[in-house]
Amino acid sequence: MKKTIFVLGAGKGCGNRVAERFGRNGFRVILMARNEEHLAGYEEEFREKGIEVHTKVVDASKPHSITKAFDELKAKYGVPDVLFYNVGVTSADADIKEEKDVDLLMKRYQVDVAGAYHAIQQVLCEEFSTRQGAVLVTGGGLALYPMDEYLPLSMDKAALRAMCIALHAKLKEQGIYVGLLTVTDTIAPGSRCDPALLAEDFWKMYTGRGECEMVH
C-alpha cells in the first residue's frame, strides 16, 4: 500500500522540499496551505516531477479548518503515515503592524503551537499506531536562544519544542515517532539552512526514528 504524507504548511521553502523528498521515495503527497493559487502552482510542479500530489486549502489559525480538512482527506486517502507540521509566523516584531499585546500573543500561539497540537490530534488513532506513524515538526533556534526582537516567536518555539519532547516520550510507547528539527538560522537556498539540507535531516529522522530533536 502506498504511503501518504500530510504536509501542513506547504511553501517554496522547507515545506515543499520535505514533501518532494518523501515523494521521491514513493509517498503520496498531500499539500496544505491557505493560498489556493499557490497550491495550484505547487501541484503542477510536483506532477511534472512524477510525484502523486493532491492539495487542500487549510487555515492553521482556525482549528475547525484543520479538523474539516483532515476529516475529508482521511476519508479520501486514509490515515497518513507521516504528518509534517511546518507552519509558523516568523516575521520580526519590528515588522508587526499590530500592537504586541496579549491578543497578538494568543493569535500567534494558535498558529505556531496550538495548530500543531490540534493537527496531531487529528491523526492519532489505532491505525496510525499500527502503521508506525510519524509526526515531524519544524522548530526554531529561538527556543534555545530567545530574542526580544522576536519575542512571540521565541515564546512559541519554546512551547512547541516542549510539546514535541513530551509527546515523543508518550507516543513512542504506541509505536509513533515524534521528531522536531530545531533550525538555528534563517532558511534560505544556498545557506547552511538550505531547504534541501533540512529535507535530508527530516528524512533521516523519519527513517532513523531515534531521539526526538535534531539541531541544525
Short mmCIF file of C-alpha atoms in Angstrom, two decimals:
data_model
loop_
_atom_site.label_atom_id
_atom_site.label_comp_id
_atom_site.label_asym_id
_atom_site.label_seq_id
_atom_site.Cartn_x
_atom_site.Cartn_y
_atom_site.Cartn_z
CA MET A 1 0.00 0.00 0.00
CA LYS A 2 1.29 3.44 -0.94
CA LYS A 3 2.35 5.61 1.98
CA THR A 4 1.00 9.13 2.43
CA ILE A 5 2.44 12.29 3.94
CA PHE A 6 0.25 15.20 5.04
CA VAL A 7 2.18 18.49 4.75
CA LEU A 8 0.53 21.33 6.66
CA GLY A 9 2.46 24.43 5.69
CA ALA A 10 3.36 23.85 2.06
CA GLY A 11 5.56 26.53 0.53
CA LYS A 12 8.61 27.29 -1.58
CA GLY A 13 10.97 26.76 1.33
CA CYS A 14 11.18 23.84 3.70
CA GLY A 15 7.61 22.61 3.23
CA ASN A 16 7.85 21.68 -0.42
CA ARG A 17 11.40 20.35 -0.21
CA VAL A 18 10.44 17.94 2.54
CA ALA A 19 7.33 16.93 0.59
CA GLU A 20 9.45 16.32 -2.51
CA ARG A 21 11.97 14.26 -0.53
CA PHE A 22 9.22 11.93 0.64
CA GLY A 23 7.54 11.96 -2.76
CA ARG A 24 10.75 10.77 -4.42
CA ASN A 25 10.60 7.78 -2.10
CA GLY A 26 7.17 6.74 -3.26
CA PHE A 27 4.94 8.70 -0.89
CA ARG A 28 1.65 10.20 -1.96
CA VAL A 29 1.95 13.90 -1.06
CA ILE A 30 -0.90 15.99 0.34
CA LEU A 31 -0.02 19.69 0.38
CA MET A 32 -1.97 22.06 2.63
CA ALA A 33 -1.76 25.84 2.87
CA ARG A 34 -4.01 28.91 2.98
CA ASN A 35 -3.47 30.15 -0.57
CA GLU A 36 -5.36 28.17 -3.21
CA GLU A 37 -3.50 29.82 -6.10
CA HIS A 38 -0.11 28.91 -4.64
CA LEU A 39 -1.26 25.34 -4.05
CA ALA A 40 -2.29 25.02 -7.69
CA GLY A 41 1.21 26.05 -8.75
CA TYR A 42 2.85 23.61 -6.34
CA GLU A 43 0.62 20.81 -7.59
CA GLU A 44 1.72 21.41 -11.16
CA GLU A 45 5.40 21.41 -10.14
CA PHE A 46 5.09 18.11 -8.29
CA ARG A 47 3.19 16.43 -11.11
CA GLU A 48 5.92 17.47 -13.55
CA LYS A 49 8.38 15.62 -11.29
CA GLY A 50 6.26 12.48 -11.41
CA ILE A 51 5.09 12.71 -7.79
CA GLU A 52 1.50 11.91 -6.89
CA VAL A 53 0.21 15.06 -5.24
CA HIS A 54 -3.09 16.45 -4.01
CA THR A 55 -3.85 19.76 -2.33
CA LYS A 56 -6.19 21.18 0.27
CA VAL A 57 -6.79 24.74 1.44
CA VAL A 58 -6.35 24.92 5.23
CA ASP A 59 -6.02 27.83 7.64
CA ALA A 60 -3.89 26.66 10.58
CA SER A 61 -5.11 29.58 12.69
CA LYS A 62 -8.60 28.05 12.73
CA PRO A 63 -8.99 24.65 14.43
CA HIS A 64 -12.24 23.91 12.60
CA SER A 65 -10.44 24.39 9.27
CA ILE A 66 -7.85 21.79 10.26
CA THR A 67 -10.50 19.37 11.51
CA LYS A 68 -12.63 19.66 8.38
CA ALA A 69 -9.69 19.28 6.00
CA PHE A 70 -8.20 16.29 7.82
CA ASP A 71 -11.58 14.54 8.01
CA GLU A 72 -12.05 14.95 4.27
CA LEU A 73 -8.51 13.87 3.45
CA LYS A 74 -8.63 10.80 5.69
CA ALA A 75 -11.95 9.78 4.14
CA LYS A 76 -10.42 10.00 0.66
CA TYR A 77 -6.82 8.83 1.17
CA GLY A 78 -6.88 7.10 4.54
CA VAL A 79 -4.88 7.78 7.69
CA PRO A 80 -1.47 9.21 6.73
CA ASP A 81 1.84 7.58 7.55
CA VAL A 82 3.50 10.93 8.22
CA LEU A 83 2.26 14.33 9.37
CA PHE A 84 4.64 17.22 8.75
CA TYR A 85 3.75 20.50 10.52
CA ASN A 86 5.63 23.42 9.01
CA VAL A 87 3.51 26.44 9.97
CA GLY A 88 4.78 29.47 11.84
CA VAL A 89 4.67 33.28 11.84
CA THR A 90 8.36 34.14 11.55
CA SER A 91 8.35 37.91 10.98
CA ALA A 92 10.40 40.14 13.27
CA ASP A 93 8.49 42.12 15.87
CA ALA A 94 9.53 45.37 14.18
CA ASP A 95 7.53 44.30 11.12
CA ILE A 96 4.36 43.63 13.09
CA LYS A 97 1.79 46.36 12.47
CA GLU A 98 -0.40 45.23 15.37
CA GLU A 99 0.29 46.16 18.97
CA LYS A 100 2.38 43.50 20.72
CA ASP A 101 -0.23 42.70 23.35
CA VAL A 102 -1.86 39.59 24.80
CA ASP A 103 -4.30 39.30 21.89
CA LEU A 104 -1.42 39.18 19.41
CA LEU A 105 0.44 36.62 21.52
CA MET A 106 -2.62 34.36 21.58
CA LYS A 107 -3.16 34.68 17.82
CA ARG A 108 0.44 33.75 17.16
CA TYR A 109 0.33 30.87 19.64
CA GLN A 110 -2.69 29.45 17.85
CA VAL A 111 -0.75 29.20 14.60
CA ASP A 112 2.70 28.33 15.94
CA VAL A 113 1.80 25.83 18.67
CA ALA A 114 -1.89 25.07 19.20
CA GLY A 115 -2.36 24.44 15.48
CA ALA A 116 0.37 21.81 15.60
CA TYR A 117 -1.18 20.13 18.62
CA HIS A 118 -4.61 20.13 17.01
CA ALA A 119 -3.28 18.70 13.74
CA ILE A 120 -1.51 15.91 15.61
CA GLN A 121 -4.74 15.02 17.40
CA GLN A 122 -6.43 14.54 14.02
CA VAL A 123 -4.11 11.68 13.05
CA LEU A 124 -3.66 9.90 16.38
CA CYS A 125 -5.59 6.65 16.20
CA GLU A 126 -5.02 2.91 16.33
CA GLU A 127 -4.31 2.76 12.60
CA PHE A 128 -1.67 5.49 12.84
CA SER A 129 -0.04 3.49 15.61
CA THR A 130 -0.24 0.23 13.62
CA ARG A 131 1.39 1.97 10.65
CA GLN A 132 4.15 3.19 12.98
CA GLY A 133 3.21 6.71 12.01
CA ALA A 134 5.49 9.70 12.37
CA VAL A 135 4.93 13.35 13.25
CA LEU A 136 7.61 15.74 12.03
CA VAL A 137 7.72 19.38 13.13
CA THR A 138 9.82 22.38 12.11
CA GLY A 139 11.20 24.02 15.23
CA GLY A 140 13.44 27.04 15.66
CA GLY A 141 16.64 28.04 17.38
CA LEU A 142 14.76 30.78 19.22
CA ALA A 143 13.52 28.01 21.50
CA LEU A 144 17.12 27.68 22.70
CA TYR A 145 18.32 31.26 22.22
CA PRO A 146 15.32 33.62 22.64
CA MET A 147 15.48 37.19 21.37
CA ASP A 148 13.39 40.18 22.40
CA GLU A 149 13.24 41.24 18.74
CA TYR A 150 11.33 38.01 18.07
CA LEU A 151 9.52 37.69 21.39
CA PRO A 152 6.26 35.96 20.34
CA LEU A 153 8.17 33.57 18.09
CA SER A 154 10.73 32.85 20.81
CA MET A 155 7.95 32.01 23.26
CA ASP A 156 6.12 29.85 20.75
CA LYS A 157 9.15 27.90 19.56
CA ALA A 158 9.99 27.09 23.18
CA ALA A 159 6.43 25.86 23.76
CA LEU A 160 6.47 23.89 20.50
CA ARG A 161 9.73 22.21 21.50
CA ALA A 162 8.35 21.29 24.92
CA MET A 163 5.23 19.83 23.34
CA CYS A 164 7.20 17.70 20.87
CA ILE A 165 9.57 16.35 23.51
CA ALA A 166 6.67 15.46 25.82
CA LEU A 167 4.66 13.80 23.04
CA HIS A 168 7.72 11.91 21.80
CA ALA A 169 8.11 10.24 25.18
CA LYS A 170 4.42 9.40 25.39
CA LEU A 171 3.71 8.27 21.83
CA LYS A 172 6.79 6.12 21.26
CA GLU A 173 5.13 3.57 23.53
CA GLN A 174 2.40 3.34 20.87
CA GLY A 175 4.88 2.92 18.02
CA ILE A 176 4.55 6.56 16.93
CA TYR A 177 7.61 8.73 16.34
CA VAL A 178 7.59 12.48 17.03
CA GLY A 179 10.55 14.38 15.61
CA LEU A 180 11.48 18.05 15.93
CA LEU A 181 14.08 19.69 13.71
CA THR A 182 15.36 22.79 15.50
CA VAL A 183 16.55 25.15 12.77
CA THR A 184 19.05 27.66 14.18
CA ASP A 185 19.32 30.12 11.29
CA THR A 186 17.28 31.66 8.50
CA ILE A 187 16.05 29.10 5.97
CA ALA A 188 17.34 30.12 2.54
CA PRO A 189 18.70 28.41 -0.60
CA GLY A 190 22.49 28.24 -0.62
CA SER A 191 22.77 28.85 3.12
CA ARG A 192 23.72 26.40 5.84
CA CYS A 193 19.97 26.04 6.39
CA ASP A 194 19.18 25.33 2.75
CA PRO A 195 15.72 23.71 2.47
CA ALA A 196 17.28 20.74 0.66
CA LEU A 197 19.58 20.10 3.63
CA LEU A 198 16.69 20.34 6.07
CA ALA A 199 14.70 17.91 3.95
CA GLU A 200 17.53 15.39 4.26
CA ASP A 201 17.52 15.89 8.03
CA PHE A 202 13.80 15.20 8.21
CA TRP A 203 14.20 12.07 6.08
CA LYS A 204 16.97 10.81 8.37
CA MET A 205 14.79 11.47 11.40
CA TYR A 206 11.89 9.61 9.83
CA THR A 207 13.93 6.57 8.83
CA GLY A 208 16.07 6.51 11.98
CA ARG A 209 13.26 7.15 14.49
CA GLY A 210 15.77 7.90 17.23
CA GLU A 211 15.84 10.94 19.50
CA CYS A 212 13.07 13.49 19.33
CA GLU A 213 15.21 16.52 18.49
CA MET A 214 17.82 17.20 15.86
CA VAL A 215 19.51 20.62 15.86
CA HIS A 216 20.60 22.03 12.51
#
